[in-house]
Tab-separated table of C-alpha atoms in Angstrom:
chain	number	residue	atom	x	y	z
B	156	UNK	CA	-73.555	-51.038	-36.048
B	157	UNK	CA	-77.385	-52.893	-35.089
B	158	UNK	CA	-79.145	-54.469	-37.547
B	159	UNK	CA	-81.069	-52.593	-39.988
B	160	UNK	CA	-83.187	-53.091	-42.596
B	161	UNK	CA	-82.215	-51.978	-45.861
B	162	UNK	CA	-83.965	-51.278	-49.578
B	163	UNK	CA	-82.715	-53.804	-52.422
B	164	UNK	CA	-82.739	-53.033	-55.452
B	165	UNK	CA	-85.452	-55.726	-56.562
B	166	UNK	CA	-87.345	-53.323	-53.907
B	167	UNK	CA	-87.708	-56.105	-51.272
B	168	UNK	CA	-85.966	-55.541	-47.738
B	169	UNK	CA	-82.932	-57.328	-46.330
B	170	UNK	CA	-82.353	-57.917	-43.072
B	171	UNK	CA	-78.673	-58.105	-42.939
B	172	UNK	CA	-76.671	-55.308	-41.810
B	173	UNK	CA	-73.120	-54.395	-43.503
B	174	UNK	CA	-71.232	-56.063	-40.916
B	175	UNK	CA	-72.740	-59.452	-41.183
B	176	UNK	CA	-72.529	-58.795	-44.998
B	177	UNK	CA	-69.004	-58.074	-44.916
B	178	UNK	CA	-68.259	-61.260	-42.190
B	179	UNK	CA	-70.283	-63.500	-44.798
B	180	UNK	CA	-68.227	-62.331	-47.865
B	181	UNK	CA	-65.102	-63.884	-46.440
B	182	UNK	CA	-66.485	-67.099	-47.465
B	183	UNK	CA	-69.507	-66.673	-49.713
B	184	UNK	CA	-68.562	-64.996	-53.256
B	185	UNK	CA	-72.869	-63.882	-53.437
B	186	UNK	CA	-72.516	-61.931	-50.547
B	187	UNK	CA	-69.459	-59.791	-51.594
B	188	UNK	CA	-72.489	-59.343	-54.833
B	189	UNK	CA	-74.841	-58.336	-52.377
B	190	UNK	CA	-72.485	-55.774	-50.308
B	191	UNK	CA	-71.992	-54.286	-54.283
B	192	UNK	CA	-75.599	-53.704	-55.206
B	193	UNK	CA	-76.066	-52.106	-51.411
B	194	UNK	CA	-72.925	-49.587	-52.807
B	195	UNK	CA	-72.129	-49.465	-56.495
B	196	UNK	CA	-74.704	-46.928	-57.258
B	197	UNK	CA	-73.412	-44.292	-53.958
B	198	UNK	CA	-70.063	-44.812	-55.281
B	199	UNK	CA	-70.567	-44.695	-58.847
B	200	UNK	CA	-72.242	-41.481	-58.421
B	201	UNK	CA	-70.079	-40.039	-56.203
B	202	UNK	CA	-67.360	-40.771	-58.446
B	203	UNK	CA	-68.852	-39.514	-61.647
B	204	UNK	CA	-69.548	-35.667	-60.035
B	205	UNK	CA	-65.782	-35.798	-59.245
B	206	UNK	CA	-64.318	-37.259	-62.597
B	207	UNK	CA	-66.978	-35.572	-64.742
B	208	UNK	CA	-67.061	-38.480	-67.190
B	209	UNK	CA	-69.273	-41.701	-67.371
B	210	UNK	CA	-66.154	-43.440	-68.720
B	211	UNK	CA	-64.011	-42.398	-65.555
B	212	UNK	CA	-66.602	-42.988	-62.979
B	213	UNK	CA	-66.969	-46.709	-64.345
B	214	UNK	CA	-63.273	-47.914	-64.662
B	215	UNK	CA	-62.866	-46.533	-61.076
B	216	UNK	CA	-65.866	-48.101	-59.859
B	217	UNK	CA	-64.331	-51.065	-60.958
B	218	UNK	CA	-61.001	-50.745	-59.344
B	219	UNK	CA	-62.889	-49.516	-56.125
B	220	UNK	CA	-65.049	-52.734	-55.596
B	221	UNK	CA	-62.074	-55.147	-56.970
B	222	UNK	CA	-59.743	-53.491	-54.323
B	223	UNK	CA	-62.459	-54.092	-51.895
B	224	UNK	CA	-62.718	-57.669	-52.814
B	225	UNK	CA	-58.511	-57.650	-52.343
B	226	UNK	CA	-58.189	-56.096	-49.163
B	227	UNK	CA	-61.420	-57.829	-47.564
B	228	UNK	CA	-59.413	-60.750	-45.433
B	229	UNK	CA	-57.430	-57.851	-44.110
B	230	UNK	CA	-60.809	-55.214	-43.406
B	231	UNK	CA	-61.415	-55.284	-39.688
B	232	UNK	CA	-64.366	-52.971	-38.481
B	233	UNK	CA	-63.019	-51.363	-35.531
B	234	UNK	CA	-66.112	-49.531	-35.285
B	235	UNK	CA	-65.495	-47.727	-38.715
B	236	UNK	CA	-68.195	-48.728	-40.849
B	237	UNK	CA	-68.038	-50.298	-44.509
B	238	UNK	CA	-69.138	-47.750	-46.271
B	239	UNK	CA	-66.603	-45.810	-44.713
B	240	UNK	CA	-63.788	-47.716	-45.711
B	241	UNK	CA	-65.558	-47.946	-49.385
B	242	UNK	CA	-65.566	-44.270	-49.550
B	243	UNK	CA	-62.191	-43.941	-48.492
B	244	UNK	CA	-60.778	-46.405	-51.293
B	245	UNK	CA	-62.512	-44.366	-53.614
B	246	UNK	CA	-61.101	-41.177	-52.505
B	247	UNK	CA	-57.502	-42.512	-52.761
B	248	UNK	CA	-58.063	-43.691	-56.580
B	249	UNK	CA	-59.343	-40.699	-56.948
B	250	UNK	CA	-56.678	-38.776	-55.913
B	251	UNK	CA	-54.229	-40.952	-57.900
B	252	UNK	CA	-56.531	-40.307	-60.841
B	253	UNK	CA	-56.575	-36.241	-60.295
B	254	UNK	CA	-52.601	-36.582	-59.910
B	255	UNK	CA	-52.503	-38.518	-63.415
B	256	UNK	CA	-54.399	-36.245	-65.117
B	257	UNK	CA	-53.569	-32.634	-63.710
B	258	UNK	CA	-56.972	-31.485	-64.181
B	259	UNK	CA	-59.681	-30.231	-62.661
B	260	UNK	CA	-62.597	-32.142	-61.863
B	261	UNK	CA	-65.167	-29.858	-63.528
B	262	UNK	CA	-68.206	-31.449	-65.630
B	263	UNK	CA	-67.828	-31.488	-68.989
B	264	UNK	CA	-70.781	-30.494	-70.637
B	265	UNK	CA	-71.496	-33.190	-73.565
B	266	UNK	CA	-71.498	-35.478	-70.349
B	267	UNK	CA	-74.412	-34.076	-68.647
B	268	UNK	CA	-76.280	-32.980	-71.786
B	269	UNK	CA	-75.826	-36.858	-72.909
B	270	UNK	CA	-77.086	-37.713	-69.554
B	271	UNK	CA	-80.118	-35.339	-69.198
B	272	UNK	CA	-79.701	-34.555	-66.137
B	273	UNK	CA	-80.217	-30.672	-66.388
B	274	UNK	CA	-83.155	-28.369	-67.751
B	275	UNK	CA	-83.063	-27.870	-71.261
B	276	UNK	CA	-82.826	-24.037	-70.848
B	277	UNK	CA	-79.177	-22.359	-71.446
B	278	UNK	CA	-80.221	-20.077	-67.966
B	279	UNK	CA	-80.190	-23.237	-66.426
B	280	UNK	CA	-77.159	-24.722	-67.701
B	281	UNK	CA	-74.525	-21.998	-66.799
B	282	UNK	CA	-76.404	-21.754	-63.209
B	283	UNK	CA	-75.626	-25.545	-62.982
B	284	UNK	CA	-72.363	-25.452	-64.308
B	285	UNK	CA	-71.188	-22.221	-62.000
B	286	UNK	CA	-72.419	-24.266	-59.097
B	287	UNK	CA	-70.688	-27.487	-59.838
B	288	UNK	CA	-67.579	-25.195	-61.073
B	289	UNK	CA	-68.065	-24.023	-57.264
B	290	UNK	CA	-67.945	-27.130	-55.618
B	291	UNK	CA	-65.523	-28.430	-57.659
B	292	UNK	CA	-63.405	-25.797	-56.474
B	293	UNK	CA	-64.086	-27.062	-52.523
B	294	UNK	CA	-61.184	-29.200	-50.622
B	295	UNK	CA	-61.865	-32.694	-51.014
B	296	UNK	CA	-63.019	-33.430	-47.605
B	297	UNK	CA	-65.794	-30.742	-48.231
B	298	UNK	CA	-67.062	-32.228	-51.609
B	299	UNK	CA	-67.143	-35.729	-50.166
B	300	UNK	CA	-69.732	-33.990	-48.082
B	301	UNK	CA	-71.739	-32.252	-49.994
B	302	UNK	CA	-72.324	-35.239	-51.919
B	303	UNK	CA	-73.388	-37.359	-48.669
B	304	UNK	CA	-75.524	-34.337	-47.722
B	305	UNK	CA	-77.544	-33.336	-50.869
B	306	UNK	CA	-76.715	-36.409	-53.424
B	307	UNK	CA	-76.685	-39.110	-51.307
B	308	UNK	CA	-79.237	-37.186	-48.556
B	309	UNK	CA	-77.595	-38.767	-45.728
B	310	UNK	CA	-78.146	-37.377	-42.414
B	311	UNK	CA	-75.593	-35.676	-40.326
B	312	UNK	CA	-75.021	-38.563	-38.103
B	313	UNK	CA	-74.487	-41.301	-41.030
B	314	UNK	CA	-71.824	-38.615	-42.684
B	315	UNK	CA	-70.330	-38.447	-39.484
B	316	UNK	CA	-69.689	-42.181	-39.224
B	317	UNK	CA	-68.280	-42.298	-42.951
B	318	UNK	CA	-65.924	-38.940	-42.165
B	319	UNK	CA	-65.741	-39.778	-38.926
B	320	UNK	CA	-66.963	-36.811	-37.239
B	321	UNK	CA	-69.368	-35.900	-34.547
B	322	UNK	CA	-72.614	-34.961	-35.407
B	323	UNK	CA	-71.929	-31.586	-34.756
B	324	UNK	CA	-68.937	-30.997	-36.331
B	325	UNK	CA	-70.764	-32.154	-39.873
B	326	UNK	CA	-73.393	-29.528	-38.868
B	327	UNK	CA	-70.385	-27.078	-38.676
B	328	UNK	CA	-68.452	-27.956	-41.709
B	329	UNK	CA	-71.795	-28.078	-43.559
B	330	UNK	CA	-72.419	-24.529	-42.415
B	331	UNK	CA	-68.973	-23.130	-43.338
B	332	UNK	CA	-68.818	-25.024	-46.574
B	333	UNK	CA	-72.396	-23.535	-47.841
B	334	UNK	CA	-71.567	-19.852	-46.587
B	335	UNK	CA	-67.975	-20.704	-48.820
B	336	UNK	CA	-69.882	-21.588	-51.685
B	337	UNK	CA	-72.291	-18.641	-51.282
B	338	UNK	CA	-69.241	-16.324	-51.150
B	339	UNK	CA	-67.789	-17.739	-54.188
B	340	UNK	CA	-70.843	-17.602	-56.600
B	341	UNK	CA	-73.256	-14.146	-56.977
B	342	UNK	CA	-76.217	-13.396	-58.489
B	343	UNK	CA	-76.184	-11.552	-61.749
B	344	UNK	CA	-77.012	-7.854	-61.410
B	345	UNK	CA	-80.220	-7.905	-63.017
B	346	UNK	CA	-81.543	-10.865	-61.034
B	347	UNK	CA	-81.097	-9.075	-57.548
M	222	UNK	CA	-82.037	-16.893	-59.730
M	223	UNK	CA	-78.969	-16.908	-61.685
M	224	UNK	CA	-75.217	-17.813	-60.052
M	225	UNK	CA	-72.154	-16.378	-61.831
M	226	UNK	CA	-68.975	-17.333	-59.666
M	227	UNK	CA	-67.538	-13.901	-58.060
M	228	UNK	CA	-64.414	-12.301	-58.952
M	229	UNK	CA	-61.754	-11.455	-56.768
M	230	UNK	CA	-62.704	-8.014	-56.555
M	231	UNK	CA	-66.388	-8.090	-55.564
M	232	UNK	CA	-68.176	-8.198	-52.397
M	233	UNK	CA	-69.485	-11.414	-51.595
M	234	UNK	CA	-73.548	-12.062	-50.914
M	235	UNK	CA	-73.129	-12.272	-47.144
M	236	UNK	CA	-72.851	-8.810	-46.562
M	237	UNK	CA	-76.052	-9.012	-47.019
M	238	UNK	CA	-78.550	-8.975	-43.818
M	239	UNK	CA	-79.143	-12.061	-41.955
M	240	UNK	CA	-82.419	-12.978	-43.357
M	241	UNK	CA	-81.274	-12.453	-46.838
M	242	UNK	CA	-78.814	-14.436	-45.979
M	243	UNK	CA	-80.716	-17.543	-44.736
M	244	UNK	CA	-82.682	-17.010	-47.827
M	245	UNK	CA	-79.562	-17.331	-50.238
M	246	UNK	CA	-78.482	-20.408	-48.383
M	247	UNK	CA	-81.779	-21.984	-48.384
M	248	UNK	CA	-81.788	-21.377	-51.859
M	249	UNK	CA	-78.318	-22.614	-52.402
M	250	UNK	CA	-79.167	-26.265	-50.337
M	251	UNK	CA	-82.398	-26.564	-53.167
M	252	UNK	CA	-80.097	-25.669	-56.152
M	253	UNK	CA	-77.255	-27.838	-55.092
M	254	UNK	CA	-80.132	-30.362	-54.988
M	255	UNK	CA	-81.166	-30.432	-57.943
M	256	UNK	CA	-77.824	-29.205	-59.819
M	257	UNK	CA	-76.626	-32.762	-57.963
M	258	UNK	CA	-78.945	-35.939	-58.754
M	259	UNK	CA	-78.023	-39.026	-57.587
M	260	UNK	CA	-76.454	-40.745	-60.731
M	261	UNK	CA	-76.663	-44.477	-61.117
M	262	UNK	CA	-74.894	-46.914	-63.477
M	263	UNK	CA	-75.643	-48.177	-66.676
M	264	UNK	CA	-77.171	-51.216	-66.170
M	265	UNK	CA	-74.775	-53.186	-68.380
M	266	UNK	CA	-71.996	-52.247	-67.047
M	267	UNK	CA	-73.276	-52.543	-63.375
M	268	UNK	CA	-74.709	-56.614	-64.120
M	269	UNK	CA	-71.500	-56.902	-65.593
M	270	UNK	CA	-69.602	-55.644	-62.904
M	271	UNK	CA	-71.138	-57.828	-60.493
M	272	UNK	CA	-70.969	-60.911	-62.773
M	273	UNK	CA	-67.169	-60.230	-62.817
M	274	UNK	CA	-66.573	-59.722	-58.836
M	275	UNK	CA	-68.457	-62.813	-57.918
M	276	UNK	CA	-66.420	-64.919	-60.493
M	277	UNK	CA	-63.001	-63.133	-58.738
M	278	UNK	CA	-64.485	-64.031	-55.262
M	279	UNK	CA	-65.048	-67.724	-56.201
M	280	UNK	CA	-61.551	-67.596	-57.552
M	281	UNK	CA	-60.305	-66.490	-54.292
M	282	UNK	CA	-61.740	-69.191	-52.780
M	283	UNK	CA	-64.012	-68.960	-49.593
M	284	UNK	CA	-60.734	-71.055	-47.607
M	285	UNK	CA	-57.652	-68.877	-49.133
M	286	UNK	CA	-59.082	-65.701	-46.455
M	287	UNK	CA	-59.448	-67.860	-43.867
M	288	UNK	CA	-56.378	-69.720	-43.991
M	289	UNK	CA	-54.325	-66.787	-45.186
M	290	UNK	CA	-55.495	-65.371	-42.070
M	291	UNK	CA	-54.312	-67.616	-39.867
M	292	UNK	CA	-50.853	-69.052	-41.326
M	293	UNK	CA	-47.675	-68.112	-39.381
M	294	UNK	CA	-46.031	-65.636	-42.026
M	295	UNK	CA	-42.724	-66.495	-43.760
M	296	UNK	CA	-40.851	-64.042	-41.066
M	297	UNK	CA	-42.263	-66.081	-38.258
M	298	UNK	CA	-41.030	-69.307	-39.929
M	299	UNK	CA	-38.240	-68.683	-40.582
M	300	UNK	CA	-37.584	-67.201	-37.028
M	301	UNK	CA	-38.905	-70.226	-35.497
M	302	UNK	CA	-36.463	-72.199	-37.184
M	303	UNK	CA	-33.863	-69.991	-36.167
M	304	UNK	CA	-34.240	-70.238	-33.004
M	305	UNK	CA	-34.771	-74.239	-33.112
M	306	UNK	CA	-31.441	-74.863	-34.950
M	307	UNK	CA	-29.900	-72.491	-32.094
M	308	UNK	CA	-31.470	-74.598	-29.639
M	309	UNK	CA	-29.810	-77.959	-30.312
M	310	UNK	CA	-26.629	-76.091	-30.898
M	311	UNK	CA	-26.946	-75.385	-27.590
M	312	UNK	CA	-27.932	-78.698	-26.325
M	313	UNK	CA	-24.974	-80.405	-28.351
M	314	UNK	CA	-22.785	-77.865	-26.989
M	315	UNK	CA	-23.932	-78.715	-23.391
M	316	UNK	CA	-23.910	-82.486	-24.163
M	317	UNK	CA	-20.373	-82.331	-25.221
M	318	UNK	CA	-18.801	-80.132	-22.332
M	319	UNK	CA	-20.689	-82.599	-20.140
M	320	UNK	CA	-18.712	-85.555	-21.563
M	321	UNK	CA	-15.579	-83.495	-21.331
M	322	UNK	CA	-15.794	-82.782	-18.053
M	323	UNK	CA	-16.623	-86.327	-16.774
M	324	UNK	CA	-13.578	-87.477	-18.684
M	325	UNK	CA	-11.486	-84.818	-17.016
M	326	UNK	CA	-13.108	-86.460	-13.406
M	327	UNK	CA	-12.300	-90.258	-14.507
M	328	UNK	CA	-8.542	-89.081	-15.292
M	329	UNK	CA	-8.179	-87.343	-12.125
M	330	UNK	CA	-9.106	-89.945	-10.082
Protein backbone atom coordinates (compact mmCIF):
# COMPACT_ATOMS: atom_id res chain seq x y z
CA UNK A 1 0.00 0.00 0.00
CA UNK A 2 1.52 3.95 -1.08
CA UNK A 3 1.93 6.30 1.35
CA UNK A 4 -0.89 8.15 2.69
CA UNK A 5 -1.58 10.66 4.87
CA UNK A 6 -3.55 9.96 7.77
CA UNK A 7 -5.68 12.04 10.69
CA UNK A 8 -4.08 11.71 14.35
CA UNK A 9 -5.80 12.00 16.94
CA UNK A 10 -4.03 15.31 18.27
CA UNK A 11 -5.66 16.32 14.70
CA UNK A 12 -2.24 16.84 13.00
CA UNK A 13 -1.37 14.55 9.87
CA UNK A 14 1.19 11.75 9.68
CA UNK A 15 2.89 10.85 6.92
CA UNK A 16 3.62 7.30 7.57
CA UNK A 17 1.66 4.65 6.06
CA UNK A 18 0.74 1.26 8.05
CA UNK A 19 3.41 -0.61 6.51
CA UNK A 20 6.28 1.55 7.48
CA UNK A 21 4.44 1.75 10.89
CA UNK A 22 4.29 -1.83 11.28
CA UNK A 23 8.26 -2.31 9.83
CA UNK A 24 9.21 0.45 12.55
CA UNK A 25 7.40 -1.35 15.46
CA UNK A 26 9.75 -4.28 15.20
CA UNK A 27 12.23 -2.17 16.85
CA UNK A 28 10.67 0.99 18.24
CA UNK A 29 8.07 0.24 21.23
CA UNK A 30 6.37 4.23 20.23
CA UNK A 31 5.55 3.11 17.01
CA UNK A 32 3.63 -0.12 17.94
CA UNK A 33 1.72 3.18 20.25
CA UNK A 34 1.26 4.93 17.19
CA UNK A 35 -0.12 1.86 14.95
CA UNK A 36 -2.75 1.64 18.31
CA UNK A 37 -4.10 5.16 18.30
CA UNK A 38 -4.41 4.78 14.18
CA UNK A 39 -6.78 1.44 15.34
CA UNK A 40 -8.00 1.15 18.90
CA UNK A 41 -10.98 3.27 18.35
CA UNK A 42 -12.18 1.04 14.73
CA UNK A 43 -11.66 -1.92 16.77
CA UNK A 44 -13.01 -0.96 19.97
CA UNK A 45 -16.11 -0.01 18.28
CA UNK A 46 -16.42 -2.70 16.19
CA UNK A 47 -16.10 -4.89 19.03
CA UNK A 48 -18.54 -3.24 21.36
CA UNK A 49 -21.69 -3.53 18.56
CA UNK A 50 -20.79 -7.27 18.59
CA UNK A 51 -20.32 -7.95 22.44
CA UNK A 52 -22.98 -5.39 23.43
CA UNK A 53 -21.08 -4.41 26.57
CA UNK A 54 -18.44 -1.61 27.28
CA UNK A 55 -16.82 -4.12 29.66
CA UNK A 56 -16.46 -6.84 26.81
CA UNK A 57 -15.42 -4.57 24.08
CA UNK A 58 -12.44 -3.30 26.40
CA UNK A 59 -10.91 -6.61 27.78
CA UNK A 60 -10.96 -7.77 24.09
CA UNK A 61 -9.51 -4.73 22.84
CA UNK A 62 -6.89 -5.49 25.06
CA UNK A 63 -6.20 -9.01 24.10
CA UNK A 64 -6.55 -7.86 20.36
CA UNK A 65 -3.67 -5.22 20.41
CA UNK A 66 -1.45 -7.45 23.00
CA UNK A 67 -1.81 -10.40 20.48
CA UNK A 68 -0.82 -7.98 17.86
CA UNK A 69 2.18 -6.91 19.75
CA UNK A 70 2.90 -11.07 20.12
CA UNK A 71 2.54 -12.12 16.74
CA UNK A 72 4.24 -8.87 15.14
CA UNK A 73 7.95 -10.55 14.42
CA UNK A 74 5.95 -13.22 12.69
CA UNK A 75 3.25 -10.55 10.59
CA UNK A 76 4.45 -10.46 7.02
CA UNK A 77 2.28 -8.21 4.63
CA UNK A 78 1.94 -10.24 1.65
CA UNK A 79 -0.12 -7.63 0.27
CA UNK A 80 -2.85 -8.10 3.06
CA UNK A 81 -2.99 -4.99 4.83
CA UNK A 82 -2.71 -4.33 8.75
CA UNK A 83 -5.82 -3.51 9.41
CA UNK A 84 -6.77 -6.56 7.87
CA UNK A 85 -4.93 -8.79 9.92
CA UNK A 86 -6.17 -6.51 13.07
CA UNK A 87 -9.65 -7.19 12.12
CA UNK A 88 -9.15 -10.68 11.69
CA UNK A 89 -7.57 -11.19 15.32
CA UNK A 90 -10.48 -9.58 16.54
CA UNK A 91 -12.90 -11.72 14.82
CA UNK A 92 -11.23 -14.92 16.15
CA UNK A 93 -11.47 -13.61 19.97
CA UNK A 94 -14.56 -12.90 19.16
CA UNK A 95 -15.65 -16.00 18.13
CA UNK A 96 -13.93 -17.68 21.12
CA UNK A 97 -15.82 -15.16 23.23
CA UNK A 98 -19.44 -15.98 21.49
CA UNK A 99 -18.44 -19.83 22.00
CA UNK A 100 -17.78 -19.07 25.87
CA UNK A 101 -20.72 -17.43 26.41
CA UNK A 102 -23.52 -19.13 24.17
CA UNK A 103 -25.22 -15.98 23.61
CA UNK A 104 -26.27 -13.80 21.29
CA UNK A 105 -24.62 -10.71 20.55
CA UNK A 106 -27.66 -8.43 20.93
CA UNK A 107 -27.29 -4.87 22.78
CA UNK A 108 -28.31 -4.77 26.00
CA UNK A 109 -30.19 -1.86 26.67
CA UNK A 110 -28.73 -0.24 30.08
CA UNK A 111 -25.54 -0.24 27.76
CA UNK A 112 -26.69 2.08 25.19
CA UNK A 113 -29.01 4.12 27.43
CA UNK A 114 -25.69 4.58 29.73
CA UNK A 115 -23.96 5.51 26.61
CA UNK A 116 -26.49 7.94 24.98
CA UNK A 117 -26.15 6.96 21.96
CA UNK A 118 -29.93 6.75 20.93
CA UNK A 119 -32.94 9.34 20.94
CA UNK A 120 -34.55 9.65 24.09
CA UNK A 121 -37.96 8.62 22.60
CA UNK A 122 -39.22 4.83 23.36
CA UNK A 123 -40.35 4.92 19.22
CA UNK A 124 -36.89 5.29 18.74
CA UNK A 125 -35.50 2.81 20.96
CA UNK A 126 -37.38 -0.40 19.81
CA UNK A 127 -36.69 0.88 16.02
CA UNK A 128 -32.96 0.82 17.10
CA UNK A 129 -33.03 -2.18 18.94
CA UNK A 130 -35.13 -4.27 16.04
CA UNK A 131 -32.43 -3.08 13.71
CA UNK A 132 -29.43 -4.03 15.70
CA UNK A 133 -31.54 -7.33 16.77
CA UNK A 134 -31.45 -7.61 12.76
CA UNK A 135 -27.99 -7.35 12.18
CA UNK A 136 -27.11 -9.17 14.95
CA UNK A 137 -28.89 -11.90 13.46
CA UNK A 138 -26.50 -11.55 10.02
CA UNK A 139 -23.47 -14.21 9.44
CA UNK A 140 -20.43 -12.82 10.73
CA UNK A 141 -18.79 -12.03 7.54
CA UNK A 142 -21.89 -9.77 6.78
CA UNK A 143 -21.79 -7.78 10.14
CA UNK A 144 -18.05 -7.23 9.83
CA UNK A 145 -19.35 -5.34 6.86
CA UNK A 146 -21.88 -3.46 7.73
CA UNK A 147 -19.81 -2.05 10.31
CA UNK A 148 -16.91 -1.05 7.71
CA UNK A 149 -19.71 0.30 5.50
CA UNK A 150 -21.97 2.51 7.75
CA UNK A 151 -19.82 2.65 11.22
CA UNK A 152 -16.60 2.85 10.06
CA UNK A 153 -17.84 4.58 6.42
CA UNK A 154 -15.21 2.90 4.57
CA UNK A 155 -15.49 2.70 0.95
CA UNK A 156 -16.04 -0.40 -1.01
CA UNK A 157 -12.53 -0.70 -2.11
CA UNK A 158 -10.86 -0.29 1.55
CA UNK A 159 -13.55 -3.16 2.80
CA UNK A 160 -12.44 -5.09 0.05
CA UNK A 161 -8.78 -5.03 1.05
CA UNK A 162 -9.70 -5.85 4.84
CA UNK A 163 -12.25 -8.90 3.56
CA UNK A 164 -10.38 -9.37 0.82
CA UNK A 165 -12.76 -8.99 -1.89
CA UNK A 166 -13.06 -7.20 -5.14
CA UNK A 167 -14.67 -4.11 -5.25
CA UNK A 168 -17.52 -5.52 -6.74
CA UNK A 169 -18.17 -8.32 -4.86
CA UNK A 170 -18.51 -5.83 -1.56
CA UNK A 171 -21.00 -3.93 -3.80
CA UNK A 172 -22.80 -7.35 -4.13
CA UNK A 173 -22.71 -8.63 -0.66
CA UNK A 174 -23.67 -5.11 0.46
CA UNK A 175 -26.70 -5.35 -1.80
CA UNK A 176 -27.83 -8.84 -0.69
CA UNK A 177 -27.10 -8.17 2.93
CA UNK A 178 -29.41 -4.81 2.98
CA UNK A 179 -32.32 -6.50 0.86
CA UNK A 180 -31.76 -9.51 3.90
CA UNK A 181 -32.14 -7.09 6.47
CA UNK A 182 -35.10 -5.38 4.74
CA UNK A 183 -36.79 -8.81 4.51
CA UNK A 184 -36.27 -9.52 8.05
CA UNK A 185 -37.62 -6.25 9.68
CA UNK A 186 -41.30 -4.52 8.52
CA UNK A 187 -42.91 -1.58 9.14
CA UNK A 188 -45.70 -1.51 11.63
CA UNK A 189 -49.16 -1.47 10.05
CA UNK A 190 -50.09 1.88 10.94
CA UNK A 191 -46.86 3.46 9.72
CA UNK A 192 -47.32 2.20 6.02
CA UNK B 1 -40.86 4.92 10.22
CA UNK B 2 -41.07 2.22 12.64
CA UNK B 3 -39.16 -1.48 12.12
CA UNK B 4 -40.66 -4.48 13.94
CA UNK B 5 -38.62 -7.69 12.82
CA UNK B 6 -41.09 -9.97 10.57
CA UNK B 7 -42.45 -13.19 11.52
CA UNK B 8 -42.15 -16.24 9.74
CA UNK B 9 -45.43 -16.01 8.33
CA UNK B 10 -45.54 -12.56 6.71
CA UNK B 11 -44.65 -11.24 3.44
CA UNK B 12 -41.56 -9.46 3.40
CA UNK B 13 -41.30 -5.48 2.18
CA UNK B 14 -39.80 -6.37 -1.20
CA UNK B 15 -42.80 -7.39 -2.73
CA UNK B 16 -43.21 -4.18 -2.86
CA UNK B 17 -42.54 -2.21 -6.34
CA UNK B 18 -39.12 -1.29 -7.27
CA UNK B 19 -39.18 2.26 -6.32
CA UNK B 20 -40.66 1.53 -3.01
CA UNK B 21 -38.19 -0.59 -2.74
CA UNK B 22 -35.14 1.68 -3.33
CA UNK B 23 -36.93 3.92 -0.99
CA UNK B 24 -36.99 1.29 1.97
CA UNK B 25 -33.35 0.57 1.37
CA UNK B 26 -32.34 4.08 1.20
CA UNK B 27 -34.05 4.45 4.26
CA UNK B 28 -32.59 1.40 5.81
CA UNK B 29 -28.62 2.64 4.82
CA UNK B 30 -29.72 6.23 6.93
CA UNK B 31 -31.22 4.24 9.89
CA UNK B 32 -28.45 1.75 10.10
CA UNK B 33 -26.46 5.02 10.21
CA UNK B 34 -27.51 6.45 12.79
CA UNK B 35 -28.81 3.23 14.82
CA UNK B 36 -24.71 2.49 14.38
CA UNK B 37 -22.33 5.47 15.63
CA UNK B 38 -18.93 5.01 15.64
CA UNK B 39 -18.14 4.25 19.40
CA UNK B 40 -14.81 5.23 20.84
CA UNK B 41 -13.07 4.31 24.12
CA UNK B 42 -13.04 5.73 27.34
CA UNK B 43 -10.25 7.73 27.49
CA UNK B 44 -8.81 6.09 30.61
CA UNK B 45 -8.86 3.03 29.62
CA UNK B 46 -7.55 3.82 26.03
CA UNK B 47 -4.19 6.10 27.67
CA UNK B 48 -3.96 3.24 29.75
CA UNK B 49 -3.99 0.78 27.23
CA UNK B 50 -1.37 2.36 25.34
CA UNK B 51 0.78 3.11 28.43
CA UNK B 52 0.66 -0.70 29.00
CA UNK B 53 1.58 -1.94 25.24
CA UNK B 54 4.51 0.37 24.95
CA UNK B 55 5.91 -0.85 28.38
CA UNK B 56 5.29 -4.76 26.87
CA UNK B 57 7.07 -3.63 23.60
CA UNK B 58 10.13 -2.23 25.48
CA UNK B 59 10.06 -5.47 27.38
CA UNK B 60 10.27 -7.34 24.24
CA UNK B 61 13.09 -5.64 23.37
CA UNK B 62 13.61 -3.92 19.88
CA UNK B 63 16.67 -6.97 19.29
CA UNK B 64 14.56 -10.18 20.66
CA UNK B 65 12.28 -9.77 16.92
CA UNK B 66 15.10 -9.36 15.08
CA UNK B 67 17.22 -11.96 16.35
CA UNK B 68 14.37 -14.36 16.99
CA UNK B 69 13.91 -13.93 13.42
CA UNK B 70 16.90 -14.95 12.27
CA UNK B 71 18.24 -17.83 14.73
CA UNK B 72 18.45 -21.37 13.25
CA UNK B 73 15.49 -23.08 15.29
CA UNK B 74 16.18 -25.88 17.81
CA UNK B 75 15.04 -28.55 14.92
CA UNK B 76 17.67 -27.17 12.64
CA UNK B 77 20.31 -27.52 15.40
CA UNK B 78 19.90 -30.26 16.37
CA UNK B 79 19.77 -31.67 12.73
CA UNK B 80 22.92 -30.02 11.95
CA UNK B 81 24.54 -31.77 14.59
CA UNK B 82 23.18 -34.87 13.48
CA UNK B 83 24.40 -34.89 10.53
CA UNK B 84 28.03 -33.59 11.73
CA UNK B 85 28.47 -36.45 14.28
CA UNK B 86 27.40 -38.80 11.20
CA UNK B 87 29.96 -37.21 9.23
CA UNK B 88 33.11 -38.08 11.19
CA UNK B 89 31.62 -41.44 11.79
CA UNK B 90 32.00 -41.73 8.43
CA UNK B 91 35.37 -40.31 8.05
CA UNK B 92 36.71 -42.57 11.03
CA UNK B 93 35.09 -45.38 9.42
CA UNK B 94 36.91 -44.60 6.09
CA UNK B 95 40.18 -43.78 7.95
CA UNK B 96 40.18 -47.10 9.58
CA UNK B 97 39.30 -49.46 6.52
CA UNK B 98 42.06 -47.45 4.85
CA UNK B 99 44.63 -48.60 7.45
CA UNK B 100 43.21 -52.07 7.22
CA UNK B 101 43.60 -52.46 3.90
CA UNK B 102 47.21 -51.15 3.61
CA UNK B 103 48.08 -53.61 6.33
CA UNK B 104 46.44 -56.39 4.38
CA UNK B 105 48.94 -55.00 1.19
CA UNK B 106 52.23 -54.90 3.51
CA UNK B 107 51.40 -58.67 4.62
CA UNK B 108 50.87 -59.80 1.21
CA UNK B 109 53.84 -58.68 -0.10
Amino acid sequence: MATRVFPTVEGGWAAESDEALVERARFDAEAFGELYERYISRIYSYLYYRTGSQADAEDLAEKVFLQALANLPRYTQRGRPFAAWLYTIAHNLLANWHRDRRRRNAMPIDDTRDLGIEAPSQENWEEASTLRQAVGELPQNRQLLVHLKYVEEMSNAEIGAIMGLSEGAVKSLLHRTLRSLRQRIAISPDER
Amino acid sequence: MRYRLMQRNETGLLQNNGSSEAAGLTALVGNLKRVFPRMTPPDVFRAELRQRLVVAASARGPEIAVIRSRQPSSSVLVGAAALSLAGVAILLWRSHSQEKRSRLAAAGS
